[in-house]
GROMACS .gro file of C-alpha atoms in nm:
model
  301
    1UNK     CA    1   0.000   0.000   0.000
    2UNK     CA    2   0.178   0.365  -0.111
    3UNK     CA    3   0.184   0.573   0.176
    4UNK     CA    4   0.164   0.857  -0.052
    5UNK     CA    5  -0.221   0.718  -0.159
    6UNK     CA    6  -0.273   0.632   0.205
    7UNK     CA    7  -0.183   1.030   0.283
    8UNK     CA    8  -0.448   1.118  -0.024
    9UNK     CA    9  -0.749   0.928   0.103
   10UNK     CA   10  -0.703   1.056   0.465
   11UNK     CA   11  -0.732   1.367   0.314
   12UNK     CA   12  -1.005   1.317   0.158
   13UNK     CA   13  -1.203   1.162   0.432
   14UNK     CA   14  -1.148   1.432   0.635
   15UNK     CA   15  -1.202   1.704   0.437
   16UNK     CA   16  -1.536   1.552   0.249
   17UNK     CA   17  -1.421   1.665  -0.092
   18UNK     CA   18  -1.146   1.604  -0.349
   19UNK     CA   19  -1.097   1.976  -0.430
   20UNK     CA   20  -1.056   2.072  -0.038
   21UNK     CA   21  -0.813   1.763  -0.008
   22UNK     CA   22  -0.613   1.876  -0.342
   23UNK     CA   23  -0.598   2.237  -0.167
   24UNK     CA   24  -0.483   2.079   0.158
   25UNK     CA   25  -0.192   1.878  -0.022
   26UNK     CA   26  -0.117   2.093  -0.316
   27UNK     CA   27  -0.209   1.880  -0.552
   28UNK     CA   28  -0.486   1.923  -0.900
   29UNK     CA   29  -0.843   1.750  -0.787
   30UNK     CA   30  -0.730   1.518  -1.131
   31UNK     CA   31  -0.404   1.408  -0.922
   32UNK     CA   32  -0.627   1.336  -0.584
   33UNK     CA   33  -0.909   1.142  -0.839
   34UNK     CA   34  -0.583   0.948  -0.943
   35UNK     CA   35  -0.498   0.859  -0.607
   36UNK     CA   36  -0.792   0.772  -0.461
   37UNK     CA   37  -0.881   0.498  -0.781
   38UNK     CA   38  -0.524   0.379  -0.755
   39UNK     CA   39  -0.562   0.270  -0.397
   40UNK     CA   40  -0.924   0.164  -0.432
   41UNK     CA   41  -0.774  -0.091  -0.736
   42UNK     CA   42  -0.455  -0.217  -0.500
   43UNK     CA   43  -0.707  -0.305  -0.251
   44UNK     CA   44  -0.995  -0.431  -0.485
   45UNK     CA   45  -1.290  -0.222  -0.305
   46UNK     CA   46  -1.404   0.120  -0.334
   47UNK     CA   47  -1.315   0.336  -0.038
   48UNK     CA   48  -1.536   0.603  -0.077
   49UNK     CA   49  -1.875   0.716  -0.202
   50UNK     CA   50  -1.873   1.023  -0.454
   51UNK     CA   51  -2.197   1.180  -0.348
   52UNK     CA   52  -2.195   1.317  -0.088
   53UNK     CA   53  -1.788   1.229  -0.042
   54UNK     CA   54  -1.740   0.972   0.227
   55UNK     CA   55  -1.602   0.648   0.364
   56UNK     CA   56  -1.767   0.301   0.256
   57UNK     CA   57  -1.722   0.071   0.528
   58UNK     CA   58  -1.455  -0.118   0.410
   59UNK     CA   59  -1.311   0.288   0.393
   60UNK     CA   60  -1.409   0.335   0.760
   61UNK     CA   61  -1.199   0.045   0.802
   62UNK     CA   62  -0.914   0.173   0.658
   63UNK     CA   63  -0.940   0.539   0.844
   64UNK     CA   64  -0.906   0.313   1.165
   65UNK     CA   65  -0.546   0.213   1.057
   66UNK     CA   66  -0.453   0.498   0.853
   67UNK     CA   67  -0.363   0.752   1.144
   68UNK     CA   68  -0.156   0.447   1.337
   69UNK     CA   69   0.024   0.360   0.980
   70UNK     CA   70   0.171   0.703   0.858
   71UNK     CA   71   0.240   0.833   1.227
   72UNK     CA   72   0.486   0.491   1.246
   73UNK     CA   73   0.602   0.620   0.919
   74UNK     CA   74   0.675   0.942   0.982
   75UNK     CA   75   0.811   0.872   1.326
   76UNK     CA   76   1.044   0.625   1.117
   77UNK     CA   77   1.194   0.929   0.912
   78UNK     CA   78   1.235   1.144   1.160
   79UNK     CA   79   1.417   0.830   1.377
   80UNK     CA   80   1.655   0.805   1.109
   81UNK     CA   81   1.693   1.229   1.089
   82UNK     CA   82   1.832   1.178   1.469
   83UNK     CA   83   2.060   0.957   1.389
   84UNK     CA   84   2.226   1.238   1.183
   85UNK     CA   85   2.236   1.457   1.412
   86UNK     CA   86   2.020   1.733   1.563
   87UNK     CA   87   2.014   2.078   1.369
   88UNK     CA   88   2.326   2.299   1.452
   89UNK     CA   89   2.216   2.606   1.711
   90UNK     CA   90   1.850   2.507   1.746
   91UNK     CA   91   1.605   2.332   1.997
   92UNK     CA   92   1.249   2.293   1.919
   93UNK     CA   93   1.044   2.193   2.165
   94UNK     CA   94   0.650   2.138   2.225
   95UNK     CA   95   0.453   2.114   2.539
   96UNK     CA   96   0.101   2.019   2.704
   97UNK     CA   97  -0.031   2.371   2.874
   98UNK     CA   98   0.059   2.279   3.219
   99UNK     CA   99   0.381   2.122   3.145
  100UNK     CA  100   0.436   2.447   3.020
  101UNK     CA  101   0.339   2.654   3.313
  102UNK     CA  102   0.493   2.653   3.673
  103UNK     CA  103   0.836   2.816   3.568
  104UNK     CA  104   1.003   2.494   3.517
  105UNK     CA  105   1.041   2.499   3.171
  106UNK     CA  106   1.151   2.854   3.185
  107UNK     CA  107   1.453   2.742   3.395
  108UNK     CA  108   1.528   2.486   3.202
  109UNK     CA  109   1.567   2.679   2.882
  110UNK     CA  110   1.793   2.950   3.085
  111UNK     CA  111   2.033   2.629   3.195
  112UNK     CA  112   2.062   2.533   2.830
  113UNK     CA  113   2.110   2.876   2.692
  114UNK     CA  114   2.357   2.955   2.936
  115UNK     CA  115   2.530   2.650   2.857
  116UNK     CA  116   2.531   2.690   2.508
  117UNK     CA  117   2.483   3.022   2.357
  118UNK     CA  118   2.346   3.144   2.045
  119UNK     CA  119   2.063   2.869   2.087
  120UNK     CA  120   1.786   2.904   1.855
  121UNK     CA  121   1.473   2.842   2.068
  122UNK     CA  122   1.118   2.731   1.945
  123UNK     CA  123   0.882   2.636   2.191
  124UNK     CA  124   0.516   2.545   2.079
  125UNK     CA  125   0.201   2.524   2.342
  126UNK     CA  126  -0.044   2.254   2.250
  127UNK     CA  127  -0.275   1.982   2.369
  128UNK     CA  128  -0.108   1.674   2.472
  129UNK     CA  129  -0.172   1.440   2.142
  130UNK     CA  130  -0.058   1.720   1.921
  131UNK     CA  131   0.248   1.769   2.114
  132UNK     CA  132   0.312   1.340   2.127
  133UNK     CA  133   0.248   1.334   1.716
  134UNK     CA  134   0.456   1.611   1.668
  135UNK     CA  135   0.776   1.492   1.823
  136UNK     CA  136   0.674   1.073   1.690
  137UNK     CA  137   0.696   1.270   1.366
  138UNK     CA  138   1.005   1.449   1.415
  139UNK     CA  139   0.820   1.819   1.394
  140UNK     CA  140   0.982   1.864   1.711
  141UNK     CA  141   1.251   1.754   1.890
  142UNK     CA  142   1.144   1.702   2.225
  143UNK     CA  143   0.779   1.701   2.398
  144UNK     CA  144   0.689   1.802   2.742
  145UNK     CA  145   0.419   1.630   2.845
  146UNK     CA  146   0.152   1.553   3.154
  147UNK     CA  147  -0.122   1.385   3.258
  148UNK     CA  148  -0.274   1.156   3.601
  149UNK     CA  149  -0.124   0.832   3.711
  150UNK     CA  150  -0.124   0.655   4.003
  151UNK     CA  151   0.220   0.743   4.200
  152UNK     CA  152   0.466   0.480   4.091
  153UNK     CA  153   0.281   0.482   3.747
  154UNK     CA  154   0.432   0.631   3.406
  155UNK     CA  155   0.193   0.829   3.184
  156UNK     CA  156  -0.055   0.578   2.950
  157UNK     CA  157   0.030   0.738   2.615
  158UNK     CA  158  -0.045   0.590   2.278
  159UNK     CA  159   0.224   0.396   2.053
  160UNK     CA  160   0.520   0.578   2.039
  161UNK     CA  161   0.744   0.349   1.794
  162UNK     CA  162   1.136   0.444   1.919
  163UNK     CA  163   0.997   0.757   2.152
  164UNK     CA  164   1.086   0.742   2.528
  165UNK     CA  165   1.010   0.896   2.866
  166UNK     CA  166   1.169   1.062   3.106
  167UNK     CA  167   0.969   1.146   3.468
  168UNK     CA  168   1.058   1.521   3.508
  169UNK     CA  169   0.801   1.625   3.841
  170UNK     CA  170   0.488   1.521   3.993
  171UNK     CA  171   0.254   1.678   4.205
  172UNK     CA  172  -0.084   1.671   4.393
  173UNK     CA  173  -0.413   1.674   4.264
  174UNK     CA  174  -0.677   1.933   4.363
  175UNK     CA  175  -1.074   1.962   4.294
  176UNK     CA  176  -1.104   2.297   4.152
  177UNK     CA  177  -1.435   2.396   4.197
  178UNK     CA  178  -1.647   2.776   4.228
  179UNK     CA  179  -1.672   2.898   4.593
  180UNK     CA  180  -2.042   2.909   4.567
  181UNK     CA  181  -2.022   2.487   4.523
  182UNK     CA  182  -2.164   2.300   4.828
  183UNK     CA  183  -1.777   2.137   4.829
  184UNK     CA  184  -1.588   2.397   4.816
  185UNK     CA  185  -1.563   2.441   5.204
  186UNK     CA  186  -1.453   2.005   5.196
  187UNK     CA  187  -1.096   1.922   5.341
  188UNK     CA  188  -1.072   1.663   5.154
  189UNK     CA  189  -1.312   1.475   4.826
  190UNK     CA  190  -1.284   1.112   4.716
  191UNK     CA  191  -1.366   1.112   4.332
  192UNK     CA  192  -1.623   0.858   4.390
  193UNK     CA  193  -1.825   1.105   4.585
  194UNK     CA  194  -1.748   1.318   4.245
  195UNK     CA  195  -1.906   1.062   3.982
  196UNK     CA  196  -2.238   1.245   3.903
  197UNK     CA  197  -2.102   1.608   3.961
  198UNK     CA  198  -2.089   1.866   3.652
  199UNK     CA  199  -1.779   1.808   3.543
  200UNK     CA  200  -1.589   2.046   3.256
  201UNK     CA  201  -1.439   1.848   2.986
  202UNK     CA  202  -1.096   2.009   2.941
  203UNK     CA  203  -0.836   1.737   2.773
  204UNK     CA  204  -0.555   1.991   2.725
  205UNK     CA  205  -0.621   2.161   3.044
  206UNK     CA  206  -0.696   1.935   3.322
  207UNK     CA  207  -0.755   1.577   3.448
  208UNK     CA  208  -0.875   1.401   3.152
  209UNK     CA  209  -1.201   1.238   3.235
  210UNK     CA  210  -1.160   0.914   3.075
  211UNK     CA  211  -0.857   0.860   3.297
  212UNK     CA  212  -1.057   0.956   3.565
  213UNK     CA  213  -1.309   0.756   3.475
  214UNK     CA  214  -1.045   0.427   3.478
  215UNK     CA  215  -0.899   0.540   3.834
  216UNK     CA  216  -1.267   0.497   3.952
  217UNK     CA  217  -1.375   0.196   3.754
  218UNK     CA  218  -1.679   0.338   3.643
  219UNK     CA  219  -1.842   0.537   3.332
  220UNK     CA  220  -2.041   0.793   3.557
  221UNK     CA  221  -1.781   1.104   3.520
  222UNK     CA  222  -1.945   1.272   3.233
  223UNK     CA  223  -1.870   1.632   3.068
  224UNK     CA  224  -2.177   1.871   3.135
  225UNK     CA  225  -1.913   2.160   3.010
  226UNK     CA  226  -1.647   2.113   2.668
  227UNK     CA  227  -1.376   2.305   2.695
  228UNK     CA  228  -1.142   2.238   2.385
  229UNK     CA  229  -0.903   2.504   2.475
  230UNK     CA  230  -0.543   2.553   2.572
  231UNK     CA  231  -0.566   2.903   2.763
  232UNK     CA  232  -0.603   2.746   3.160
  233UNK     CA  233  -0.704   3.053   3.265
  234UNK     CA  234  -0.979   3.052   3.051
  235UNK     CA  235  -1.078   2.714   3.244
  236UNK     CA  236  -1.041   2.818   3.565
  237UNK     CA  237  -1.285   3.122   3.460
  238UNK     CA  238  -1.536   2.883   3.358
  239UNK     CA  239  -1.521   2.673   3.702
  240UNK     CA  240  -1.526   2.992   3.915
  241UNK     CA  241  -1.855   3.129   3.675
  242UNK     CA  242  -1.955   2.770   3.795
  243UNK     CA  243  -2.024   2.599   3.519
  244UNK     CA  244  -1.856   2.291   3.661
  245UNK     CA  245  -1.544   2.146   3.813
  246UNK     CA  246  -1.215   1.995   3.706
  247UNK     CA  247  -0.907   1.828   3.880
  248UNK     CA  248  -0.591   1.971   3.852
  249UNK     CA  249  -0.236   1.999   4.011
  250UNK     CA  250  -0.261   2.197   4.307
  251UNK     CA  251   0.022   2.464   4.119
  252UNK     CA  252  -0.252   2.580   3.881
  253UNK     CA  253  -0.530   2.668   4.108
  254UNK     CA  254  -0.443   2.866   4.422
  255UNK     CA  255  -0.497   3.192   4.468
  256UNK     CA  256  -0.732   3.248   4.202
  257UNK     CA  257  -1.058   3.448   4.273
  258UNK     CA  258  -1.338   3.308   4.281
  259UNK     CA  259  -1.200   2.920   4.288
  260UNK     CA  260  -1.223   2.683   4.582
  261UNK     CA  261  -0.936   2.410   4.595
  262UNK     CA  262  -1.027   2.070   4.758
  263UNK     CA  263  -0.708   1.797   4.782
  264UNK     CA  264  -0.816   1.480   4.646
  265UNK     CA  265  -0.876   1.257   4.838
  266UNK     CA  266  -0.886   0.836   4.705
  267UNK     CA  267  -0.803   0.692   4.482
  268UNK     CA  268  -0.441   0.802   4.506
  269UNK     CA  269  -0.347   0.927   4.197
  270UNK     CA  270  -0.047   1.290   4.066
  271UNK     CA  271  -0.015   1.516   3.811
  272UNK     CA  272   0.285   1.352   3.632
  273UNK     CA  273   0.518   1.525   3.399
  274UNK     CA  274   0.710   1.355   3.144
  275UNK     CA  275   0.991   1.462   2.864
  276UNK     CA  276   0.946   1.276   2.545
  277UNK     CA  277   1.240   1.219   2.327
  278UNK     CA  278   1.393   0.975   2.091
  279UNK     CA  279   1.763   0.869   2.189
  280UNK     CA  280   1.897   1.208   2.304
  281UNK     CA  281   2.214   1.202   2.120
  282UNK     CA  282   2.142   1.593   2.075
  283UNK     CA  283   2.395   1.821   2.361
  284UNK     CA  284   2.094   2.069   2.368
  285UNK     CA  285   1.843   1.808   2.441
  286UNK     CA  286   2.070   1.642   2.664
  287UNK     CA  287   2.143   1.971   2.832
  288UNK     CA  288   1.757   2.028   2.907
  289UNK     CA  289   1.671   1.688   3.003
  290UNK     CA  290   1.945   1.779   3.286
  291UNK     CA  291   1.810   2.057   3.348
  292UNK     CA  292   1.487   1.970   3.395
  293UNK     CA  293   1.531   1.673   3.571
  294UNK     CA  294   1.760   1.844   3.818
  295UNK     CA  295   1.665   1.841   4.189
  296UNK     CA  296   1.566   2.160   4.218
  297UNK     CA  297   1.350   2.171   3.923
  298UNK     CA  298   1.170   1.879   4.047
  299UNK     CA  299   0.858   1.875   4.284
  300UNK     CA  300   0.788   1.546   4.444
  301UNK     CA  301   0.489   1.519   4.750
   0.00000   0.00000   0.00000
């Protein structure tokens, strides 16, 4: 199967039309036609209906393994780009929101410039799958990630192909919740006494609920509230409007008006931060793996 025609019908799943998907990859709507009947002849079914555009089943088949596939691929390339050898002069890094925040980062990226000088710095803020594609595909060269977990537990994260961790920090959890809520004056909340609260779906921004969902064993954490954002304090002005509540590391929601912070209570589970990064043969991405993984940068409970 070419990857290339793999790439095209993607596309053109996604985007419900052959001219949006020849505009996405730069290609004439005659090349993407091409494509598309190529692939539906090396695999002896058609793929897609014309009218309206979308999958077939044996198609909606196909999308389930297409994402996996060319993320290996790409992760492959940019595997083999390592082993040549990191750009002169430049780090590019990407990170979930609240790895971002907290100042840790920040020192980090003072270490390494000190260190080495004249280092070109990118640093993009994104949700947490972006940021794990991006470095899997060699966009960037290291990720800094976080999520829940049980204590002595690394972050569940999807395939990662040659990717590793690194455990930079972890931290307690907190209920952030308005001041008004009947909780808020709690010294302490289980999550199962949380299970059929309002909750605020926030993926980038805060406990994801279907981890917190598996920490209680049950399906009854359900979003009342999306929130698809990046921008925490654009979250944490949603819970104290109090249009629901969210679980967070205790760094991101004290002192903030309007927002009552309850410790969590059982099960036992930490904000976790992680570094993700291929072999580190890189001196600036050794550098900030140091650096962040120092003892002072680190916060343990």
């Amino acid at each position: 199967m070419d990857p290339h025609l793999l790439r095209t019908f993607v596309a053109v799943a996604e985007c419900g039309s052959f001219s949006a998907a020849a505009d996405r990859l730069g290609y004439t709507q005659s090349a993407v036609s091409q494509h598309i009947a190529a692939l539906e002849h090396d695999l002896g079914t058609t793929l897609l209906r014309r009218r309206p555009v979308a999958p077939t089943p044996p198609g909606e088949r196909l999308l389930d393994h297409a994402g996996a596939i060319l993320l290996r691929l790409d992760a492959a390339r940019a595997d083999v780009h390592r082993a040549i050898g990191e750009p002169p002069g430049t780090l590019t890094i990407a990170a979930s929101p609240l790895a971002a925040g907290g100042g840790r980062l920040a020192e980090a990226l003072t270490a390494v410039r000190r260190n080495s000088p004249g280092t070109a710095v990118s640093l993009t803020v994104d949700g947490r799958e972006a940021v794990t594609h991006g470095v899997a595909a060699g966009e960037f060269q290291l990720g800094l990630i976080d999520g829940v977990a049980a204590p002595t537990d690394p972050l569940r994260l999807s395939d990662l192909g040659s990717l590793r961790t690194t455990a930079v920090a972890h931290e307690d959890l907190v209920v952030a919740l308005s001041t008004n809520h009947p909780l808020a004056r709690r010294r302490r909340v289980d999550l199962h006494d949380l299970v059929d609260a309002r909750w605020i779906d926030a993926p980038d921004t805060a406990a994801a609920l279907p981890d917190l969902r598996a920490a209680t064993e049950t399906d009854g954490i359900r979003a009342a509230f999306n929130y698809a954002g990046t921008d925490l304090r654009a979250l944490l002005a949603l819970i104290a409007a109090g249009h629901g509540l969210a679980v967070l590391p205790a760094s991101a929601a004290t002192s903030v008006s309007g927002i009552a912070v309850v410790p969590l209570g059982a099960p036992r589970l930490v904000h976790r931060t992680e570094l993700l990064h291929g072999h580190l043969d890189g001196s600036r991405a050794a550098e900030l793996v140091t650096a962040l993984t120092a003892p002072a940068n680190r916060r343990t409970d």
